[in-house]
PDB file of C-alpha atoms and ligand atoms in Angstrom:
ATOM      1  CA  UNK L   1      55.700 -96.943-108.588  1.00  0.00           C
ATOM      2  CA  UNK L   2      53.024 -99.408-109.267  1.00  0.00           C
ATOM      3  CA  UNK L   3      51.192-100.708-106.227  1.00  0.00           C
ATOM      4  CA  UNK L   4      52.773-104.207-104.902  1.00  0.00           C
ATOM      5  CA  UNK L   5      50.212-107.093-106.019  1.00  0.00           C
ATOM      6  CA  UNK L   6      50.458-108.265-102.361  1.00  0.00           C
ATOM      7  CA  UNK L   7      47.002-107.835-100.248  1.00  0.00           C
ATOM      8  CA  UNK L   8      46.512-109.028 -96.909  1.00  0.00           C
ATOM      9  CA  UNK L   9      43.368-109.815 -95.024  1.00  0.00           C
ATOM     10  CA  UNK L  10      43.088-108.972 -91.465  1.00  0.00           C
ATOM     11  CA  UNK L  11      40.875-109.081 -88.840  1.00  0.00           C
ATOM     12  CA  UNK L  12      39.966-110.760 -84.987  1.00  0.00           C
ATOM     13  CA  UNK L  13      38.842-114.237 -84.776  1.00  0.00           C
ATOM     14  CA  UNK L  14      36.527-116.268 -86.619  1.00  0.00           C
ATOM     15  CA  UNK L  15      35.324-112.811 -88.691  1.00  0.00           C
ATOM     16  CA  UNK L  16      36.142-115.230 -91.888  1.00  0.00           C
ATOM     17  CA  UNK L  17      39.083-114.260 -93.445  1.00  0.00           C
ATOM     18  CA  UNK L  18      40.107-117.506 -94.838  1.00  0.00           C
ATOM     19  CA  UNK L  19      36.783-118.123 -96.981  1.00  0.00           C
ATOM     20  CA  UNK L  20      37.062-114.713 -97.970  1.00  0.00           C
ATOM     21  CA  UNK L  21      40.665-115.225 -99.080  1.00  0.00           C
ATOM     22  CA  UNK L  22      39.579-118.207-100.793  1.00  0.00           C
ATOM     23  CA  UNK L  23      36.819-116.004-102.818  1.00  0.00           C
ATOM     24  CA  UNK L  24      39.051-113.809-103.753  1.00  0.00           C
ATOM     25  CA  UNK L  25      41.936-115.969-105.041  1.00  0.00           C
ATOM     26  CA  UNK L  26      39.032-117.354-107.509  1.00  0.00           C
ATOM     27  CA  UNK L  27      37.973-113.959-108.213  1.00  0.00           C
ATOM     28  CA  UNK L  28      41.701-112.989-109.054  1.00  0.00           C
ATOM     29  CA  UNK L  29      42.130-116.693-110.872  1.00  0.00           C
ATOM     30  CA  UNK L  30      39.354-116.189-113.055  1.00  0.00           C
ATOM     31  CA  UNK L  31      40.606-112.678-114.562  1.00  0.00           C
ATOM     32  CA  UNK L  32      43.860-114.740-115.698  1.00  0.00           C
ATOM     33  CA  UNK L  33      46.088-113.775-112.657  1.00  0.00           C
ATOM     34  CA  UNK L  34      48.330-115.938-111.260  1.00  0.00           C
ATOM     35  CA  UNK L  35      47.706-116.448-107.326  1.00  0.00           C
ATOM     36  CA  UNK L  36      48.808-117.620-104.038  1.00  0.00           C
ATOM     37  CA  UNK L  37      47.856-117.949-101.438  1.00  0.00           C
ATOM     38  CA  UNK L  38      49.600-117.772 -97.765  1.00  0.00           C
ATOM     39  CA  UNK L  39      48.601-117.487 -94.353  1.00  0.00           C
ATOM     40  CA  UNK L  40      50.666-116.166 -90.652  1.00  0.00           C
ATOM     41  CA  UNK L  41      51.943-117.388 -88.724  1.00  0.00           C
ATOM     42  CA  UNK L  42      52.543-120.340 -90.882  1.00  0.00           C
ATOM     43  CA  UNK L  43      53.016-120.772 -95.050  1.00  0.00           C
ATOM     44  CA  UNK L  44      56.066-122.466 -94.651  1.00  0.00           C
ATOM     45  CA  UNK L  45      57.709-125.569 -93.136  1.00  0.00           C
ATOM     46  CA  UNK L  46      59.187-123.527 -90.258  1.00  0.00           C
ATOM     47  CA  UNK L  47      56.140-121.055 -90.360  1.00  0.00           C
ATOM     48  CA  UNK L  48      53.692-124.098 -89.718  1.00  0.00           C
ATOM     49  CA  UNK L  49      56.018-125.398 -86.743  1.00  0.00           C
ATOM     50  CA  UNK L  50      55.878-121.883 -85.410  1.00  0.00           C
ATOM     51  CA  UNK L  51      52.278-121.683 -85.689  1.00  0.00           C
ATOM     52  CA  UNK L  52      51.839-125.191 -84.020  1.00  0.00           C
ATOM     53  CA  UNK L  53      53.591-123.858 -80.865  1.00  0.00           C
ATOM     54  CA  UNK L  54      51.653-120.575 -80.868  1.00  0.00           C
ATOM     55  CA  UNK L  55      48.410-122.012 -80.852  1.00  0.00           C
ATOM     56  CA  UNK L  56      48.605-125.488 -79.662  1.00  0.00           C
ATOM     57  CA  UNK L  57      51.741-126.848 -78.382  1.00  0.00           C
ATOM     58  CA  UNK L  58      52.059-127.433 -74.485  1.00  0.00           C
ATOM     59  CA  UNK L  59      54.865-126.280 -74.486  1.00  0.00           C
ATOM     60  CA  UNK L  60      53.689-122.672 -75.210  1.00  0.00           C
ATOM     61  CA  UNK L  61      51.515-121.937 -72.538  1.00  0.00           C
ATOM     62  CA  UNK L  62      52.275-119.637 -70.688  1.00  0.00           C
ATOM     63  CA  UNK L  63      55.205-118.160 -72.668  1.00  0.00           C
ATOM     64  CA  UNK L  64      55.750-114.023 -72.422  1.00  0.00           C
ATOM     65  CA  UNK L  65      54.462-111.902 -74.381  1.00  0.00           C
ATOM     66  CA  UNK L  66      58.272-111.281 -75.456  1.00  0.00           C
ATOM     67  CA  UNK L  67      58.534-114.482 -76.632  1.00  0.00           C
ATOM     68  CA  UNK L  68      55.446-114.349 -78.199  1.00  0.00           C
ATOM     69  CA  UNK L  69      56.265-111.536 -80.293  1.00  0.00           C
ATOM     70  CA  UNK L  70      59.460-113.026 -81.832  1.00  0.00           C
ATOM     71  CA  UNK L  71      57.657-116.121 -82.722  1.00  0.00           C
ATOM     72  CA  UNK L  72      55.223-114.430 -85.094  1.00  0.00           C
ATOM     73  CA  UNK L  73      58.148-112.670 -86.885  1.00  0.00           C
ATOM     74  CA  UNK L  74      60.293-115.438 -86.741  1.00  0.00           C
ATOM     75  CA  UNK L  75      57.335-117.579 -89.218  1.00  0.00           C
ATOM     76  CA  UNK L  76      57.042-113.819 -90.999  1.00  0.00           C
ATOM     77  CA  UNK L  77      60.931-113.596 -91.873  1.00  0.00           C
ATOM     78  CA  UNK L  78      60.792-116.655 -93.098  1.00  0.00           C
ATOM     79  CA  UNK L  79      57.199-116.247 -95.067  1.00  0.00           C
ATOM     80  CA  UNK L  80      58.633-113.119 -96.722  1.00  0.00           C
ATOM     81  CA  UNK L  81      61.815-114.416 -98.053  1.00  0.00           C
ATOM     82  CA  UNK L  82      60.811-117.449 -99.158  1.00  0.00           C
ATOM     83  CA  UNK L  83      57.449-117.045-100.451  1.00  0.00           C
ATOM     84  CA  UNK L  84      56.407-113.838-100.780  1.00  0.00           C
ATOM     85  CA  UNK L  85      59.621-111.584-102.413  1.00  0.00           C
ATOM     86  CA  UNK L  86      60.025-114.546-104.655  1.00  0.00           C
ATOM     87  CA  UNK L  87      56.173-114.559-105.815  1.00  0.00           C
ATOM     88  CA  UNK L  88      55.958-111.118-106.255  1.00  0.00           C
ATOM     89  CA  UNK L  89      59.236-110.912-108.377  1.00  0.00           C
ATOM     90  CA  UNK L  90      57.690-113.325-110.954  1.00  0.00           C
ATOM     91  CA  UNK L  91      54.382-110.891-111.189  1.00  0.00           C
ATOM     92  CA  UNK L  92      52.283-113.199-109.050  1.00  0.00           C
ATOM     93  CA  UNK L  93      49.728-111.913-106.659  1.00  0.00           C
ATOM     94  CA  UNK L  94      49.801-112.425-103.035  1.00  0.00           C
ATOM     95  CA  UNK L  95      47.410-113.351-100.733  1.00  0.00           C
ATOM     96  CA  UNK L  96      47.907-113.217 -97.108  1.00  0.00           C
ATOM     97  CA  UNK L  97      45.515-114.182 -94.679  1.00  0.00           C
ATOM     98  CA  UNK L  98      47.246-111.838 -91.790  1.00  0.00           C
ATOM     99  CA  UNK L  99      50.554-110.045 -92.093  1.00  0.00           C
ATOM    100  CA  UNK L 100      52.440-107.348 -90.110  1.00  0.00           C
ATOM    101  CA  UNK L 101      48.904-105.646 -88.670  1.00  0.00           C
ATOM    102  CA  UNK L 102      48.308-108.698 -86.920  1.00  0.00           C
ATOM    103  CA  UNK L 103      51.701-108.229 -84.519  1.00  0.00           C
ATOM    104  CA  UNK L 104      50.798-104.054 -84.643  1.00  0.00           C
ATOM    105  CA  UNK L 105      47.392-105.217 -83.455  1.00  0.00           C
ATOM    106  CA  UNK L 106      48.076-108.314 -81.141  1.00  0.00           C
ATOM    107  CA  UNK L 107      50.832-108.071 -79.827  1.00  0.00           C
ATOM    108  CA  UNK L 108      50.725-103.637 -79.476  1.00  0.00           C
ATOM    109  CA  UNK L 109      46.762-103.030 -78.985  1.00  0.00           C
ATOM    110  CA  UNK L 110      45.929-106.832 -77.218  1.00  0.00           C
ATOM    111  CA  UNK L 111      49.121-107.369 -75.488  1.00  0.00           C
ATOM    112  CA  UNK L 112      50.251-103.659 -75.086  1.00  0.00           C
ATOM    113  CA  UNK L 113      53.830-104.187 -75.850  1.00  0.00           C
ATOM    114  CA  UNK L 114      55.498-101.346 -76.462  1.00  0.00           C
ATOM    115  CA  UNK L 115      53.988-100.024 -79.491  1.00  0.00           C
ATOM    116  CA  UNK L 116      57.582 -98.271 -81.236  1.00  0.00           C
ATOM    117  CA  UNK L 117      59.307-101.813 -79.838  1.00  0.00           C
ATOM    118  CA  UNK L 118      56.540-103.783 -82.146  1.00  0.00           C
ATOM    119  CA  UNK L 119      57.348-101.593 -85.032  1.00  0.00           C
ATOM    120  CA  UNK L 120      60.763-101.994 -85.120  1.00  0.00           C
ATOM    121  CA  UNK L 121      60.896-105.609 -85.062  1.00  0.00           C
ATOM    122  CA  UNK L 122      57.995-105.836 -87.772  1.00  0.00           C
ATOM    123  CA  UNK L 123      59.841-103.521 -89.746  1.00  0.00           C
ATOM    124  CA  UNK L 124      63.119-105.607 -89.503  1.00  0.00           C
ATOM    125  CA  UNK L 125      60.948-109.248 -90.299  1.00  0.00           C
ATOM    126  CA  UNK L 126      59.249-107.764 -93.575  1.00  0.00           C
ATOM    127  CA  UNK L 127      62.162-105.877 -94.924  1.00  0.00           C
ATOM    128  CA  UNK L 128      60.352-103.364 -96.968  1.00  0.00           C
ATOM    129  CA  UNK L 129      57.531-105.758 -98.456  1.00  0.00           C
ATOM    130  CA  UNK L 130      54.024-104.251 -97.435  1.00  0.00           C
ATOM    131  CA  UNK L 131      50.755-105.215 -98.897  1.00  0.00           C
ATOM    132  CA  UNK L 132      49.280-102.599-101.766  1.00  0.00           C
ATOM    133  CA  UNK L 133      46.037-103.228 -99.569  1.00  0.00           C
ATOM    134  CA  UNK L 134      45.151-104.909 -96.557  1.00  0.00           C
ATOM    135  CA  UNK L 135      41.139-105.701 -95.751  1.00  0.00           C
ATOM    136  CA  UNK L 136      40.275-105.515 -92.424  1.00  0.00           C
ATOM    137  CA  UNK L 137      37.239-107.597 -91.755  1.00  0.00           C
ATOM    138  CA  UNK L 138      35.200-106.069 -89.123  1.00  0.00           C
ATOM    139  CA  UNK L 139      33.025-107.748 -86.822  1.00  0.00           C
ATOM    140  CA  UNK L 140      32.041-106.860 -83.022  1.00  0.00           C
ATOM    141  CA  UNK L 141      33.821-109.086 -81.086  1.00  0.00           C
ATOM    142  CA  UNK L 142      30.560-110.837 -79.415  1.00  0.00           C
ATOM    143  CA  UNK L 143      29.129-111.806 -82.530  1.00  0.00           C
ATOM    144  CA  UNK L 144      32.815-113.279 -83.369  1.00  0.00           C
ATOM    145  CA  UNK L 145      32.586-115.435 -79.781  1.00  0.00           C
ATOM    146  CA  UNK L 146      29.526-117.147 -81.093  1.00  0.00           C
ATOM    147  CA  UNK L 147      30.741-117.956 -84.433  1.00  0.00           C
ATOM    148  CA  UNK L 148      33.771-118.876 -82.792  1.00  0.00           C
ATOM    149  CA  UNK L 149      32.019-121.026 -80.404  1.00  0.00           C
ATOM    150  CA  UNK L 150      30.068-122.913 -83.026  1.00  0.00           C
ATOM    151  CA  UNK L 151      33.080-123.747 -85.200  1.00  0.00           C
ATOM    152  CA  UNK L 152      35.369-124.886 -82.193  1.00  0.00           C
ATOM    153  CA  UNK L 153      35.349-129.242 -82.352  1.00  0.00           C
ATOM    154  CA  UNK L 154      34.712-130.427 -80.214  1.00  0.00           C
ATOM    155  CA  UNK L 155      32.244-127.552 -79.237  1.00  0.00           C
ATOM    156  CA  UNK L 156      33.283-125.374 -75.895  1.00  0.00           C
ATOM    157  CA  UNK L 157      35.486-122.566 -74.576  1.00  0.00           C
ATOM    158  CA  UNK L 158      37.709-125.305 -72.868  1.00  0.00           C
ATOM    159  CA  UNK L 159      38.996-125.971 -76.913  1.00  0.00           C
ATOM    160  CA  UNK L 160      39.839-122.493 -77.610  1.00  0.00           C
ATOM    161  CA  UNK L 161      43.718-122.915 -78.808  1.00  0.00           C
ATOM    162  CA  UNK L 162      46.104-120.152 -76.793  1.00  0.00           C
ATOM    163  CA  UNK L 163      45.329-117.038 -78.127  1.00  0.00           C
ATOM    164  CA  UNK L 164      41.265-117.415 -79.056  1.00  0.00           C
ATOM    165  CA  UNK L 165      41.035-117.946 -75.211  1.00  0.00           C
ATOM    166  CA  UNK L 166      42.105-114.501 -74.068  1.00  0.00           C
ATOM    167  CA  UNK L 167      39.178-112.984 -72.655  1.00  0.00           C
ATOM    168  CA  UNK L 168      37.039-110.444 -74.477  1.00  0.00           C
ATOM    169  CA  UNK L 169      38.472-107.192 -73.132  1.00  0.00           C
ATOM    170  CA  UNK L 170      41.492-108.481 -75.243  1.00  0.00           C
ATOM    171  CA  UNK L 171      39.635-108.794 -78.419  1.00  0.00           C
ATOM    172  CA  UNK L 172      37.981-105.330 -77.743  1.00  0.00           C
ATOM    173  CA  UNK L 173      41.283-103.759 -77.935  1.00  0.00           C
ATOM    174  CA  UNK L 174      42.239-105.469 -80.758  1.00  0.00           C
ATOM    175  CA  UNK L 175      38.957-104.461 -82.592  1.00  0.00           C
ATOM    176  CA  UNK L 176      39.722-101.052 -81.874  1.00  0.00           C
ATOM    177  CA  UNK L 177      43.779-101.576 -82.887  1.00  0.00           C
ATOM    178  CA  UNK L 178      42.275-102.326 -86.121  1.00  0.00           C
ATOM    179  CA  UNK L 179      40.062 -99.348 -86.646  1.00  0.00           C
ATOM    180  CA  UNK L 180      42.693 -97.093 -85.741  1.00  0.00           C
ATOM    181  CA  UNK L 181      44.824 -98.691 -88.262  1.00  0.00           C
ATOM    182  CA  UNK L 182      42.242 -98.000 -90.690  1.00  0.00           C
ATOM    183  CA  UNK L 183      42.442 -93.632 -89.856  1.00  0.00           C
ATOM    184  CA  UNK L 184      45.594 -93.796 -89.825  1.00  0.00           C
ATOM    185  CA  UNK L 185      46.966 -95.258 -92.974  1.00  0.00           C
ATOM    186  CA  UNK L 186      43.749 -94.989 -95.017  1.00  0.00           C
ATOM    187  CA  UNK L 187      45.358 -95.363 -97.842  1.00  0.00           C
ATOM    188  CA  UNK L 188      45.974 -99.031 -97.541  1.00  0.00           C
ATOM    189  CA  UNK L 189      44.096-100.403 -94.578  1.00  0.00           C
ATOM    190  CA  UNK L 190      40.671-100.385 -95.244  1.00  0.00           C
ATOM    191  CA  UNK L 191      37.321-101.801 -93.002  1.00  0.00           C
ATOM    192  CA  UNK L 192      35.495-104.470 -94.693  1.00  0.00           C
ATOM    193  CA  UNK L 193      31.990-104.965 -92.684  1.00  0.00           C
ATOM    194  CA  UNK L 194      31.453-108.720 -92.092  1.00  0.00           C
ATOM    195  CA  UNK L 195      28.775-108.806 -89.973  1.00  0.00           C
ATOM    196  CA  UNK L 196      26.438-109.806 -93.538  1.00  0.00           C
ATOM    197  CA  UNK L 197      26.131-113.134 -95.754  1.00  0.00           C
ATOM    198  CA  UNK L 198      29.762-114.554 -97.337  1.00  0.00           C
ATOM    199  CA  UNK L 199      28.502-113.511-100.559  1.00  0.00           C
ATOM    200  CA  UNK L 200      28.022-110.083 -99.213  1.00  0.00           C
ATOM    201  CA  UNK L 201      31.028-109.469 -97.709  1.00  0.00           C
ATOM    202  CA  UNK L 202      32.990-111.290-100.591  1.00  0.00           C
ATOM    203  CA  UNK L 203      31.698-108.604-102.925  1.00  0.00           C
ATOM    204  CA  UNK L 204      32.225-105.792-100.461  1.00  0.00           C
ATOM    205  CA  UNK L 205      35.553-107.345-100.588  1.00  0.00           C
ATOM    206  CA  UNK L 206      36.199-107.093-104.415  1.00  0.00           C
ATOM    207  CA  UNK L 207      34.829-103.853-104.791  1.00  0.00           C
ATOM    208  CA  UNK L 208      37.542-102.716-102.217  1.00  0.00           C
ATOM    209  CA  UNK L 209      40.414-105.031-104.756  1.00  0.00           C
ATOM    210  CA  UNK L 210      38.432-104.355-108.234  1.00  0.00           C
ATOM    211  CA  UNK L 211      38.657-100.116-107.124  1.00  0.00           C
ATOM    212  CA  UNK L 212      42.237 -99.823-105.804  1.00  0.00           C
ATOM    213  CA  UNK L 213      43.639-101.856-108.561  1.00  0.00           C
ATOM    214  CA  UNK L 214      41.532-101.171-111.440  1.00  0.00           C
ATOM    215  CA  UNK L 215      40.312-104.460-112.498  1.00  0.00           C
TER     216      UNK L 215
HETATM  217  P1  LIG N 301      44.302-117.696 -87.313  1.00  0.00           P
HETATM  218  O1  LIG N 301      45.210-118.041 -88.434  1.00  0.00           O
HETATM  219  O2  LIG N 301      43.262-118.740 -87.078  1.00  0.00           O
HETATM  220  O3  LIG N 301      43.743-116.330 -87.426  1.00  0.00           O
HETATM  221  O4  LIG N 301      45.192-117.762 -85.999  1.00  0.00           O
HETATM  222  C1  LIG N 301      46.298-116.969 -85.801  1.00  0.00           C
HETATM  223  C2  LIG N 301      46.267-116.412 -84.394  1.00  0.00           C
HETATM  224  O5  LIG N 301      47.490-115.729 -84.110  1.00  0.00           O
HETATM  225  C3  LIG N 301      45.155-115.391 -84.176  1.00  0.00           C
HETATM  226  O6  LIG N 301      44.689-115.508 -82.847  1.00  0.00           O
HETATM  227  C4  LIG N 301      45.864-114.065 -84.332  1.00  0.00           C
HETATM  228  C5  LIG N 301      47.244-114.361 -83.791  1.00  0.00           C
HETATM  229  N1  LIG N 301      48.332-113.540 -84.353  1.00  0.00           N
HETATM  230  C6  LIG N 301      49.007-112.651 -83.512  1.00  0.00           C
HETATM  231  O7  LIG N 301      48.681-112.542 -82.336  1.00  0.00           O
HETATM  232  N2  LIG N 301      50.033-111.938 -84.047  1.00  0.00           N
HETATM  233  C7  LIG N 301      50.448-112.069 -85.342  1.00  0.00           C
HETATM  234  O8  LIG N 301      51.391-111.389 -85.772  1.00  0.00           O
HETATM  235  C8  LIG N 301      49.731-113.007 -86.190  1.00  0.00           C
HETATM  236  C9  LIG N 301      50.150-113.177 -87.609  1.00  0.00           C
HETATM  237  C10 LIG N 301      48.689-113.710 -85.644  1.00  0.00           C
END
């Protein structure tokens, strides 16, 4: 079977996965492929309202981790069915900036939900649609803090949304949810270094796309 045109780009925060995306969807453009490009939680009406409440919304502070969980697959059911199966059945690529890993890393590694719980309910919200490759963007989670810190307006911890203000010993385990993704299933989830320039890591990137689908 061919691999599914569907990539995702993973990683913790601010390791730049949405100007890499962005790269890449030129990259892919430019060769004559139709793109898209989506991003979780989020890419559609619900997905975006889901996303507000995850990250911003008063209203969500505090929530459990239980609740937590079913909000990211709630925006993912959605994303799949009405974006992604549909884009993919016309021969489109697929762009995701974070899919499943994210929960498998989050909500498994970060939160430590039970991992075989977190499984079956990501199974059940992508219904069989996995990404031919997903990029993990790797970055120790200090340097992430600073870039974090100088992109956050107005500047300071105190405007961290919900989930960039766990403390660090969360993004530590997620860091190291994400490598042992990567050993694993090596066959699709790969470790992108990101520590270097954008134009660095965008052509680490496309070497990673160019190789496992033979551009
Ligand atoms: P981002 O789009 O800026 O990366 O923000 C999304 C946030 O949500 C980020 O902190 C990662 C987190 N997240 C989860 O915890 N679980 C998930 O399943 C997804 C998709 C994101």
């Amino acid at each position: 079977m061919a691999l599914s045109r569907f990539i995702s780009l993973e990683g913790g925060e601010a390791v730049g996965k949405s100007t890499q995306i962005t790269r890449l969807a030129e990259r892919l453009t430019k060769l004559g492929h139709k793109t898209i490009v989506t991003r979780e939680p989020g890419g559609t009406p619900l997905g975006e309202s889901i996303r507000h409440l995850l990250k911003h919304a008063p209203e969500g502070r505090g929530m459990t981790p239980e609740a937590e969980l079913l909000l990211f697959l709630a925006s993912r059911a959605e994303l799949v069915r009405k974006v992604i199966m549909p884009a993919l059945d016309q021969g489109t690529w697929v762009l995701s900036d974070r899919f499943l890993d994210s929960t498998t890393v989050y909500q498994g590694a970060g939160r430590q939900l039970p991992v075989e719980m977190v499984q079956l309910v990501n199974a059940f919200a992508v219904g069989g649609y996995l990404p031919g490759l997903t990029l993990v963007l790797d970055l120790e989670p200090k340097e992430a803090r600073r870039r974090q810190l100088k992109r956050t307006k107005p500047a300071g911890e105190g405007n961290f949304d919900r989930m960039e203000a766990e403390p660090t010993d969360f993004f530590d385990r997620v860091r190291q949810g994400y490598l042992d993704l990567a050993k694993t299933q090596p066959q699709r989830v790969k470790i992108v270094p990101a520590a270097g320039s954008i134009e660095k890591t965008a052509d680490a990137v496309w070497k990673e796309v160019a190789g496992v689908f033979s551009l």
